[in-house]
Coordinates of C-alpha atoms and ligand atoms in Angstrom, one line a residue:
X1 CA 101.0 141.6 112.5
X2 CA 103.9 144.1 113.0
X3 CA 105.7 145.3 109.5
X4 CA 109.3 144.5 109.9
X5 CA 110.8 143.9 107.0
X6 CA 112.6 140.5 107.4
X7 CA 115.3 141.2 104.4
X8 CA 116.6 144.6 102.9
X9 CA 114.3 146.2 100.6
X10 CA 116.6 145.5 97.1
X11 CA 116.9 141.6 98.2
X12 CA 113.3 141.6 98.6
X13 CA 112.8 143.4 95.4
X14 CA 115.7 141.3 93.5
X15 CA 113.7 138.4 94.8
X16 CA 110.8 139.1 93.4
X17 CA 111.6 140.0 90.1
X18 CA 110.0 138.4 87.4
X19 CA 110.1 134.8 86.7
X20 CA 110.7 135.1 82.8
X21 CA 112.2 138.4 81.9
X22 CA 111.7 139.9 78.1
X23 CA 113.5 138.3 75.7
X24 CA 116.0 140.7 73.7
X25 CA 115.2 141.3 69.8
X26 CA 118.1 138.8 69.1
X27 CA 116.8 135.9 71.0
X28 CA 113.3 136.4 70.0
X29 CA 114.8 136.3 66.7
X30 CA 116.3 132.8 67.1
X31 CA 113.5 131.9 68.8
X32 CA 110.6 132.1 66.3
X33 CA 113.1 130.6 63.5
X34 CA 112.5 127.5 65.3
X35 CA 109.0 127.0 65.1
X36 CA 108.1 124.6 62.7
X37 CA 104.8 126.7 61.1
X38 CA 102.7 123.5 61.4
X39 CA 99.4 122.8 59.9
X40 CA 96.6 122.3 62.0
X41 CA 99.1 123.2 64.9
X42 CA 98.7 121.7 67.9
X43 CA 99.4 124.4 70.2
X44 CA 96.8 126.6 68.7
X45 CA 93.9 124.1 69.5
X46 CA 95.4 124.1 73.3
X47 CA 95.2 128.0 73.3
X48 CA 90.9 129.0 74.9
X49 CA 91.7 132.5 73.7
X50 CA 92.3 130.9 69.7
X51 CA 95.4 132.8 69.3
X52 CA 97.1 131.8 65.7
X53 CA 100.1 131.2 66.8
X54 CA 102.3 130.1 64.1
X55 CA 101.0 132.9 62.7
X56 CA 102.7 135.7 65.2
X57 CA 105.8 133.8 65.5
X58 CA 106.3 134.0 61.7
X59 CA 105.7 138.0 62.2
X60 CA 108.3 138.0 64.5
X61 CA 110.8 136.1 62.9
X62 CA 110.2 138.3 59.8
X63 CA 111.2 141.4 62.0
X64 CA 107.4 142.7 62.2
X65 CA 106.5 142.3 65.8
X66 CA 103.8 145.2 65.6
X67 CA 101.9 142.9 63.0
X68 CA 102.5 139.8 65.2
X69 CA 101.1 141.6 68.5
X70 CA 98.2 143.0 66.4
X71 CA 97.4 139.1 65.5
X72 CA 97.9 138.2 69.5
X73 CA 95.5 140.8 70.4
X74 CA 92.7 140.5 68.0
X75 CA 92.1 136.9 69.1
X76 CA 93.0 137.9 73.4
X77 CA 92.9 141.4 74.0
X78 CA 94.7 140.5 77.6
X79 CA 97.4 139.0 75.3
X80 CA 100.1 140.8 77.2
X81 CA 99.2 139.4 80.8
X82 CA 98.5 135.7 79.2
X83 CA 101.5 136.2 77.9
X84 CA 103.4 136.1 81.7
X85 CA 100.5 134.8 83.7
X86 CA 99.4 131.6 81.6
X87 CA 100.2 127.8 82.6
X88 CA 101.7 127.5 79.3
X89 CA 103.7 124.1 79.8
X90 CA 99.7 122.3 80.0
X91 CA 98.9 125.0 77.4
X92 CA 100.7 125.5 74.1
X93 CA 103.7 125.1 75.1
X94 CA 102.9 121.7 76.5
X95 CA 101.1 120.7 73.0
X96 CA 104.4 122.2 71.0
X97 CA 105.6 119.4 68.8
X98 CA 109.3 119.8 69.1
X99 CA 108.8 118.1 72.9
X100 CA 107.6 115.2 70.5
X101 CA 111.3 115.5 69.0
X102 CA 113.0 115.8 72.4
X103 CA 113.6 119.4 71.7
X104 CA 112.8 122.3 74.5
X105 CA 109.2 123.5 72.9
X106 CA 108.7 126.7 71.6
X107 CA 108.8 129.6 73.9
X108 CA 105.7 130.7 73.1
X109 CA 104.8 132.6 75.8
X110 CA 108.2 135.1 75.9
X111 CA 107.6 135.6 72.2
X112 CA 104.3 136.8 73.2
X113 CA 105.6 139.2 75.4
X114 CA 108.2 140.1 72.9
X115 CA 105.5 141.3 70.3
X116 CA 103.1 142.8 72.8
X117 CA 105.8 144.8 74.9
X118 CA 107.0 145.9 71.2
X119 CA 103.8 148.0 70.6
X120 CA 103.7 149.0 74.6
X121 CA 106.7 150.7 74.7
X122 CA 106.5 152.5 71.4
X123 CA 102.7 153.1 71.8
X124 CA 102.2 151.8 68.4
X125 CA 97.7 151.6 68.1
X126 CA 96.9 148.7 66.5
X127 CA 93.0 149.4 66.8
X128 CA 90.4 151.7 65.8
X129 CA 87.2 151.9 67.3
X130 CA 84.4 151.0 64.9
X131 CA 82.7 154.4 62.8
X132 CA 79.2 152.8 63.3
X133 CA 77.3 151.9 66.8
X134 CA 74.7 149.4 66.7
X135 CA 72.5 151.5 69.0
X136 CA 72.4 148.8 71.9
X137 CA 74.2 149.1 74.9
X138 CA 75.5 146.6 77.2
X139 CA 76.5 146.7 80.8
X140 CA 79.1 144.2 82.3
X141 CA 79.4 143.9 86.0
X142 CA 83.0 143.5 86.5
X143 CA 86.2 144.4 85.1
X144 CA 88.1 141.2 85.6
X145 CA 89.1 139.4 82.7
X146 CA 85.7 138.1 81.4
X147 CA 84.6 141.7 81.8
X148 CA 87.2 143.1 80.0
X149 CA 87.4 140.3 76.9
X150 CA 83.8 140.4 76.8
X151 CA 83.6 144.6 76.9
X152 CA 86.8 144.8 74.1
X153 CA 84.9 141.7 71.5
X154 CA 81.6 143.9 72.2
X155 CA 82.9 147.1 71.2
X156 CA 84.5 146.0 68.2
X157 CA 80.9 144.9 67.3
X158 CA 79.9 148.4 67.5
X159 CA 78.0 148.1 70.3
X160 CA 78.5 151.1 73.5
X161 CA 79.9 149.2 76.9
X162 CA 80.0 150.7 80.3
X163 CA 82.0 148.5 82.4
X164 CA 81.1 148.4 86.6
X165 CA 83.7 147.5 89.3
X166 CA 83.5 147.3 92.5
X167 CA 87.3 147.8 92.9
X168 CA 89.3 151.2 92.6
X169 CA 91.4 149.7 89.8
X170 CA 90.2 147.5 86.9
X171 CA 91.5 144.5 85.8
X172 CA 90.2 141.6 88.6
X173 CA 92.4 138.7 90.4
X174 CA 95.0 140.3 87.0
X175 CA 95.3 143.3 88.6
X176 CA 95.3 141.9 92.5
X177 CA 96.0 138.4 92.9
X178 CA 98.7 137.0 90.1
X179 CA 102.0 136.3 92.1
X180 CA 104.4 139.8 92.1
X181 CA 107.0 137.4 90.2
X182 CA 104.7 136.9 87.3
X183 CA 103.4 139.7 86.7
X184 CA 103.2 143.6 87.9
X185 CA 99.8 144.8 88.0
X186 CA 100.8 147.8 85.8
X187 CA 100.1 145.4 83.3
X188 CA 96.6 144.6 83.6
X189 CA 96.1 148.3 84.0
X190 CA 97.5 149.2 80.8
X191 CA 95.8 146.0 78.8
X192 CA 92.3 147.9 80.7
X193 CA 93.4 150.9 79.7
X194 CA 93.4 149.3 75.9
X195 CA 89.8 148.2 76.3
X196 CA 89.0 151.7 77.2
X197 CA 90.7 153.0 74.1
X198 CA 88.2 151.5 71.9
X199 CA 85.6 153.1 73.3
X200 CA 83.9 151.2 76.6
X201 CA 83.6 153.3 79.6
X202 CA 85.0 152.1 82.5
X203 CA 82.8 153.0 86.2
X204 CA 85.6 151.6 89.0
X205 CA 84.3 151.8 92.6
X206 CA 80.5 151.0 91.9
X207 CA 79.0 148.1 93.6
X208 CA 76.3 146.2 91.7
X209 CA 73.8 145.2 94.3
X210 CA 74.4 148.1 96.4
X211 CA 75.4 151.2 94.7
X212 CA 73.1 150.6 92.0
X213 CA 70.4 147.9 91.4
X214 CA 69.7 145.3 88.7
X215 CA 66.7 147.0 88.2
X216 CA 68.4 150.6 87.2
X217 CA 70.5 148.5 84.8
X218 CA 67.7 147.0 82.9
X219 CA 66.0 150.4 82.9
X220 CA 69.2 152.0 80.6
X221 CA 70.7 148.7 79.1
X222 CA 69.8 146.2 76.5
X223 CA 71.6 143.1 78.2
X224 CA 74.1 142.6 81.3
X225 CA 77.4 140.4 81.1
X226 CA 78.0 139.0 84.4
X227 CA 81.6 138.4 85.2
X228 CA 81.8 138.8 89.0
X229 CA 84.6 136.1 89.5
X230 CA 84.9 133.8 93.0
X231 CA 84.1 134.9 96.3
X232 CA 86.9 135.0 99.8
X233 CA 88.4 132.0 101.0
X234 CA 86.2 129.3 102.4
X235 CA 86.3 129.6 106.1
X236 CA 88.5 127.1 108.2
X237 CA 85.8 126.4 111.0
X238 CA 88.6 126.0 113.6
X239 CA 89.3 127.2 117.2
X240 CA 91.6 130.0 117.0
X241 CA 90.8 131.2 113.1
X242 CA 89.4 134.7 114.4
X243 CA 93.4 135.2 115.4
X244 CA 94.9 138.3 113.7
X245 CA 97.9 136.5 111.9
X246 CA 95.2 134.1 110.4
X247 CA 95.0 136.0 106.9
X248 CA 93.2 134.7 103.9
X249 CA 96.1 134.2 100.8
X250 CA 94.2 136.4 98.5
X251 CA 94.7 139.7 100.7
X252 CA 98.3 138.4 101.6
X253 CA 98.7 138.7 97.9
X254 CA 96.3 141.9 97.4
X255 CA 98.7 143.9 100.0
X256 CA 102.2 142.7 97.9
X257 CA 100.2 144.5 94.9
X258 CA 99.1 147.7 96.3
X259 CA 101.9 148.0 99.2
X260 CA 106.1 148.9 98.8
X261 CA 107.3 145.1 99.3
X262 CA 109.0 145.8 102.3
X263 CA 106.0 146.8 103.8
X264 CA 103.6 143.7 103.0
X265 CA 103.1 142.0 106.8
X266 CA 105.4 138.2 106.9
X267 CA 106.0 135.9 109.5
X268 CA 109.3 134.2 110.2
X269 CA 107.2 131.4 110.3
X270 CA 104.6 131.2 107.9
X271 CA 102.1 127.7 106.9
X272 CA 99.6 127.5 104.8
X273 CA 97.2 125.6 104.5
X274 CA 95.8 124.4 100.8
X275 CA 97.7 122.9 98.1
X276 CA 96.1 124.4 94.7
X277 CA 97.9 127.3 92.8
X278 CA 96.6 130.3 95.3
X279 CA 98.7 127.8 97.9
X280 CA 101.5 127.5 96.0
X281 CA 102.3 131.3 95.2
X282 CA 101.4 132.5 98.7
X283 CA 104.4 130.1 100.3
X284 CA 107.0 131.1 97.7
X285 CA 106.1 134.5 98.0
X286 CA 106.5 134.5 102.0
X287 CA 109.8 132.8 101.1
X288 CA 111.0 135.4 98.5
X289 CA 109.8 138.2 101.1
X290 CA 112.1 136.9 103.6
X291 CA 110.4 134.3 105.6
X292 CA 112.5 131.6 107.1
X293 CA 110.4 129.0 106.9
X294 CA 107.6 128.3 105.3
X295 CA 105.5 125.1 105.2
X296 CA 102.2 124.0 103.2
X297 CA 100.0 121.7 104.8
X298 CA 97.8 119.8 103.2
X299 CA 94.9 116.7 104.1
X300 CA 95.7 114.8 101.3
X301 CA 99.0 113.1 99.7
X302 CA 100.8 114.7 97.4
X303 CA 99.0 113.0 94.1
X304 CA 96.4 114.5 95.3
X305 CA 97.5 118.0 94.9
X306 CA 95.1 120.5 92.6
X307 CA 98.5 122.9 91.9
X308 CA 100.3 122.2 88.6
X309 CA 103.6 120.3 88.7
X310 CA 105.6 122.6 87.4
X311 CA 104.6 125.5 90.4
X312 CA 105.1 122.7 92.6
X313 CA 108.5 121.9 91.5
X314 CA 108.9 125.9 91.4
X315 CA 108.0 126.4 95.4
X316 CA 110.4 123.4 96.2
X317 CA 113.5 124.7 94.5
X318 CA 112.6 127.8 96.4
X319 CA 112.5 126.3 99.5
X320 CA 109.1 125.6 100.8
X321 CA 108.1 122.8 102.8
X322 CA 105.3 120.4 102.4
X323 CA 103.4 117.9 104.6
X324 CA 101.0 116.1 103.3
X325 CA 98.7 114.2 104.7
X326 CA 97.9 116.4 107.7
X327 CA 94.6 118.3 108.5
X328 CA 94.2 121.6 111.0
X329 CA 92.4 121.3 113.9
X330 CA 92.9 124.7 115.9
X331 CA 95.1 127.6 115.7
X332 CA 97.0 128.2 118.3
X333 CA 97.3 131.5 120.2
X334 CA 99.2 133.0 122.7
X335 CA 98.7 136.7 123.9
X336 CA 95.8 137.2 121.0
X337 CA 98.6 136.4 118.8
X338 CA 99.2 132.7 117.0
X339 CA 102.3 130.6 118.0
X340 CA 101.3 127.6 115.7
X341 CA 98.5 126.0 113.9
X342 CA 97.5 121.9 115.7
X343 CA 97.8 119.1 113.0
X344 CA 96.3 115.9 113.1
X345 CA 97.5 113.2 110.6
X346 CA 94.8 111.5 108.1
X347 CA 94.4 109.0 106.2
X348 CA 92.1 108.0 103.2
X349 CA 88.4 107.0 104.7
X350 CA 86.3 104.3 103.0
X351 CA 85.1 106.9 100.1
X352 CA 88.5 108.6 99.8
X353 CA 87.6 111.6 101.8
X354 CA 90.7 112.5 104.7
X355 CA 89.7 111.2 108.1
X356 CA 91.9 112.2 111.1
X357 CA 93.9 109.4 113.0
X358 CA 93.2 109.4 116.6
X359 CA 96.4 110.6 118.6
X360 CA 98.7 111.4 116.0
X361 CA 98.3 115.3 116.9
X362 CA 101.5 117.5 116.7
X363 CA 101.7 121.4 116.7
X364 CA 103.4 123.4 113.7
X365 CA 105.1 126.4 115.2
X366 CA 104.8 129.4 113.5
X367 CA 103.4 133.7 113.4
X368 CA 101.3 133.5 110.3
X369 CA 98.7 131.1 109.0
X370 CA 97.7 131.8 105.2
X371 CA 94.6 130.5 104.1
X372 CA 94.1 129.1 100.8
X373 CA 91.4 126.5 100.9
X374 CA 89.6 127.3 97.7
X375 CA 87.3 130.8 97.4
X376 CA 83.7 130.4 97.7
X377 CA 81.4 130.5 95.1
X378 CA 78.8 133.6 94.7
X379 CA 75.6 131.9 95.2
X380 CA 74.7 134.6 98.1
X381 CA 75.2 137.6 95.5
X382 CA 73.6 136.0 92.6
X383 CA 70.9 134.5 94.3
X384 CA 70.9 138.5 95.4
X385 CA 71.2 140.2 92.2
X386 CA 69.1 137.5 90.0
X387 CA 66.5 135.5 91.5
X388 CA 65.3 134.5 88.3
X389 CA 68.9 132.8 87.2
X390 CA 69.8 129.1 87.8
X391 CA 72.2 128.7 89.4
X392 CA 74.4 124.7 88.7
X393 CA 74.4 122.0 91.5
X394 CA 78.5 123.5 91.7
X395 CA 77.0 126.8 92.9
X396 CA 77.9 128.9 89.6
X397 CA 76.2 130.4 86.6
X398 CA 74.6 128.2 84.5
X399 CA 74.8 129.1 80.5
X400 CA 75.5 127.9 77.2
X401 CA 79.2 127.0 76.5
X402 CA 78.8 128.2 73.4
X403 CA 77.2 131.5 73.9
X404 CA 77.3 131.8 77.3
X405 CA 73.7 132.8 77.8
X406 CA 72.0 132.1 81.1
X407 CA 68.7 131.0 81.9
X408 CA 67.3 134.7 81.9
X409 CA 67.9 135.5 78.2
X410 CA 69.4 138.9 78.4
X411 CA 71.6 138.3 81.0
X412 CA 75.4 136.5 79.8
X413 CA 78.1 135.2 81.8
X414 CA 81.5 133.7 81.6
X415 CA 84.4 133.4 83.6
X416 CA 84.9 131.9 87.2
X417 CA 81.7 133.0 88.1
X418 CA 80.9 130.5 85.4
X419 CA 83.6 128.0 84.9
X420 CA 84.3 127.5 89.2
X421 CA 87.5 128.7 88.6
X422 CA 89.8 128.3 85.8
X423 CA 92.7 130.5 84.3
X424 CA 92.9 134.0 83.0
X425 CA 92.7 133.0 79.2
X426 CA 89.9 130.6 80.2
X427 CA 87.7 133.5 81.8
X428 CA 88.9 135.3 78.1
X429 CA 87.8 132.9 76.0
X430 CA 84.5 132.8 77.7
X431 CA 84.2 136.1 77.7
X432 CA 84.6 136.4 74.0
X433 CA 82.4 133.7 73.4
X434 CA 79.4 135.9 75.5
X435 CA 80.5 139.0 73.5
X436 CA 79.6 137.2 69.9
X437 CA 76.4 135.9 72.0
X438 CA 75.0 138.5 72.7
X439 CA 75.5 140.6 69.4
X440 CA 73.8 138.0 68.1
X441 CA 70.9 137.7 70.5
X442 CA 71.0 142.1 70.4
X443 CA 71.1 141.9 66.8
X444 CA 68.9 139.1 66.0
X445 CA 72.0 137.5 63.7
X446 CA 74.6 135.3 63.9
X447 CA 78.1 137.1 64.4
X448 CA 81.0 135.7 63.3
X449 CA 81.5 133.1 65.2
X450 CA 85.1 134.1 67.9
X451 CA 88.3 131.9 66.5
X452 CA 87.6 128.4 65.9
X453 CA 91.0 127.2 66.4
X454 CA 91.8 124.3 64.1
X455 CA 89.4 126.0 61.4
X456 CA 91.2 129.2 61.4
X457 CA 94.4 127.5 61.2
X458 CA 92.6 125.4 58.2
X459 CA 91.0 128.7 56.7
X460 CA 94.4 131.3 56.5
X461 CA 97.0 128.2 56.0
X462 CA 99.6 127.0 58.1
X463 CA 101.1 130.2 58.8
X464 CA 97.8 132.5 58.8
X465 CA 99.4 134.6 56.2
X466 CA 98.3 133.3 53.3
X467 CA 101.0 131.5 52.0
X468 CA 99.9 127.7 51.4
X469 CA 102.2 125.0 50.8
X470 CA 101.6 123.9 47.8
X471 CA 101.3 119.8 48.8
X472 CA 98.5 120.9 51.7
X473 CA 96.5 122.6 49.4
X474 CA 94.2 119.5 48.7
X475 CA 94.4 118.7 52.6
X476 CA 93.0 121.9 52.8
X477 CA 90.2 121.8 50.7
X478 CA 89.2 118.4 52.2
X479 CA 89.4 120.0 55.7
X480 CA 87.1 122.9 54.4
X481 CA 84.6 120.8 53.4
X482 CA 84.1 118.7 56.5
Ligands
LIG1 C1 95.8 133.8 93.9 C2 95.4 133.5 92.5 C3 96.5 133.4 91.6 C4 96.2 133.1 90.2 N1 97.2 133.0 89.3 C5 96.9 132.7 88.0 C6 97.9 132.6 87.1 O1 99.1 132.7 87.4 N2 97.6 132.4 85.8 C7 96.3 132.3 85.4 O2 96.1 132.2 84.2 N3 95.3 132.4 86.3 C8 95.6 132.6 87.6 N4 94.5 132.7 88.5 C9 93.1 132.6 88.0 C10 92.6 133.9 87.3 O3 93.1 135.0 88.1 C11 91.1 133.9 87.2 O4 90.7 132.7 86.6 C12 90.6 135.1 86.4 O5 91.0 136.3 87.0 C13 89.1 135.1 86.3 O6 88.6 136.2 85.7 P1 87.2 136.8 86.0 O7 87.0 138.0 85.2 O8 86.2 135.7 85.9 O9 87.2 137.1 87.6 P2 88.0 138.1 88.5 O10 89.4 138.3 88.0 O11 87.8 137.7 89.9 O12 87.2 139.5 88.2 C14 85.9 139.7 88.7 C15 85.7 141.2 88.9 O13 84.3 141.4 89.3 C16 84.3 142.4 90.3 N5 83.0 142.3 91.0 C17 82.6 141.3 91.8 N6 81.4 141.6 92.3 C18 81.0 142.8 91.8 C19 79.9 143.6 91.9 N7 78.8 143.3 92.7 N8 79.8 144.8 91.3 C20 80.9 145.2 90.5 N9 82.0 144.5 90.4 C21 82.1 143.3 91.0 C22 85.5 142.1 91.1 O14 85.9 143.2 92.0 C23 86.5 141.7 90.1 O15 87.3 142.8 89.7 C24 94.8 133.0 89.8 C25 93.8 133.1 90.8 C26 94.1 133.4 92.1 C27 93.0 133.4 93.1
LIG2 S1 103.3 123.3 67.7 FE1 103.1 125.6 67.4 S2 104.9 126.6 68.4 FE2 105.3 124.3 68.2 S3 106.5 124.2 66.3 FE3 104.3 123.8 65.7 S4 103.4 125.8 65.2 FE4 105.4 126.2 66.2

């Protein structure tokens, strides 16, 4: 697809800018006096990473954000890209008890940001690495988020990390696949660049399975942490997908992270086809980059959509068009090039799956077609690396929730490799989880167990500070004892 640049540079790039910008020290201010410090808070048993919460926000509002971002990133280490990337209306924010109150919940997210930008900018360490090593070493085989939660918790334990990527840059779908208006990558590069400071080695541009085998791992390492993410985008299987303006949304998005945004390829016309979150930040970002009109198609209604509300309600305001109910059937070229993608309307079958109606087909005219059906699972590659490891009737790792040890007891996973799919704190959390597994499967112990959410909140009081109220003291003790 040719690059023209569909809108001036500085509209694209005003258009893009981020969704929720910092908030100033004044606002954040005002902000954390709201929160009520409650006891067995709510939004901290909707947080997978086990952030205190009420704990950070009191930091803040006592004008010591560098104590509250140390807090965030003890319990996520990515706590400055959760902090813009996470879905936090079905997250905290969405368990905040002011909505209870008909007040607007807790902007727990931007306060986030506030404390971890705070040490960013002033490069203020809130770590050391630990004096003593345990002797074992661990490899972890990808730098996504898992990889990276996993390689920071392991560290800390004392054991030596070396971290491989296939990528140039670390960081995973953080790095190349979070919509532009979320987040910049820089980011995720600096929150690796964290992890690195406390003392795991990073190796970016290795390939396990080709530039070095599972076999040369085991020979130098004690265990492996597998957090190799999703695969591409499941293939359409229509006439006409071989076209070149038939682009998978994942390196639609890849190229708005590693190319000016005037140069990322748009159509005037762009569909795409999905309705889950990848679907939903590919149209608004055609949209934002200046394409006139751009339409997600989906085979299902509208109930049935995977992407959260709120996105949904996002890529509306911005413009995009949806019609549901429809299915592709072939995408239509002209000159090697596509000139519109062949619909065919559905309708429920007799076990709920689409079926197409006979003669209802119309053609969708447009230049691009973004893909966005879901990403494949990485049974091939597994299968590939570990022959030995079972692999779940959904085509991902099985493991232990709770440690997330596979079937081959050195080897650990966590993330979507894992999970099918899930959110950036999720692949955290379960990354975490596998770090306090495996120190205790290297070291024959149990570690501390990673936070418990409503029994840290019970453990350090309402606030985490220390400070009990004097009437939940005995509430406390109760909850201590169950
Ligand atoms: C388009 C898109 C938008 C998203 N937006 C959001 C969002 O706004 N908020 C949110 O919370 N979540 C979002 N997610 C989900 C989130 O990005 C993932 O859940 C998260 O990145 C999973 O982390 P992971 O470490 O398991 O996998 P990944 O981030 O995929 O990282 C896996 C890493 O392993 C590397 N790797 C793979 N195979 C090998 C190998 N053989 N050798 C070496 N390295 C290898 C890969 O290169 C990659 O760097 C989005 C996902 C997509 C696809
Ligand atoms: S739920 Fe959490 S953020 Fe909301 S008021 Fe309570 S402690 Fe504060």
């Amino acid at each position: 697809m040719p690059i023209q640049p569909l809108l001036p540079a500085a509209a694209i790039a005003a258009n893009m800018a981020e969704l929720k910008p910092a908030l100033r020290r004044q606002e954040a201010l005002v902000e954390a006096s709201r929160c009520l410090y409650c006891f067995d808070a709510p939004c901290i048993m909707a947080c997978p990473a086990g952030i205190d919460i009420p704990a950070f926000i009191k930091k803040i509002a006592h004008g010591n954000p560098a104590a509250a971002a140390k807090s965030i990133l003890s319990a996520n280490i990515l706590g400055a890209s959760c902090a813009r990337v996470c879905p936090t209306p079905v997250l905290c924010e969405g368990a905040c008890v002011l909505e209870d109150r008909d007040e607007q919940p807790i902007q727990i997210g931007r306060l986030q940001r506030y404390a971890t930008d705070y040490i960013a900018e002033r490069d203020i360490k809130v770590f050391t690495p630990p004096a003593q090593t345990t002797g074992k070493r661990i490899a972890v085989i990808g730098a996504g988020p898992a990889g990276l939660a996993c390689s920071a918790e392991l560290a800390q334990l004392g054991h030596t990390v070396v971290v491989f990527e296939k990528q140039a840059q670390p960081g995973g779908l953080n790095t190349y696949g979070i919509a532009y208006y979320k987040m910049r990558p820089e980011i995720s590069l600096a929150e690796a660049e964290l992890v690195r400071s406390l003392g795991v080695e990073l190796r970016c541009g290795i390939t396990i399975g080709k530039d070095l085998t599972i076999a040369q791992l085991e020979k130098t390492f004690d265990a492996i942490f597998v957090g190799v993410g999703l695969g591409a985008t499941n293939r359409l299987r229509i006439p006409g997908e071989e076209l070149p303006e038939v682009v998978d949304a994942l390196d639609f998005i890849d190229q708005i992270h590693t190319r000016p945004l005037d140069r990322v390829p748009v159509g005037r016309r762009v569909v795409v086809i999905g309705a889950g979150n990848t679907a939903i930040d590919a149209v608004t970002q055609s949209l934002r980059l200046g394409a006139e009109q751009a339409t997600v198609v989906y085979r299902r209604s509208e109930g049935d959509m995977s992407a959260y509300d709120f996105e949904y309600q996002r890529a509306k305001c911005d413009g995009a068009r949806f019609l549901f109910n429809v299915a592709p059937v072939e995408v239509c070229g002209s000159a090697g090039h596509v000139i519109g993608l062949r619909l065919v309307r559905t309708n429920a079958g007799a076990d709920g799956r689409p079926e197409p109606i006979p003669g209802t087909e119309t053609i969708e005219p447009c230049d691009l077609v973004l893909k966005a059906v879901g990403q494949e699972k990485q049974v091939v590659l597994l299968r590939r690396l570990f022959p030995a490891l079972q692999i779940d009737a959904h085509g991902v790792i099985a493991r232990d929730p709770l440690t997330g040890q596979t079937s081959v007891p050195h080897i650990f996973a966590g993330g979507d490799c894992a999970n099918g799919g899930r959110e950036v704190v999720n692949a955290v959390g379960e990354g975490k989880k596998a770090a306090h597994g495996l120190h205790a499967f290297l070291t024959r112990q149990t570690a501390a167990p990673p936070v418990q959410p409503s029994r840290l909140g019970a453990k350090t009081g309402p606030t985490g500070s220390g400070l009990l109220h004097p009437v939940r003291v005995h509430e406390l003790e109760a909850a201590l004892k169950k």
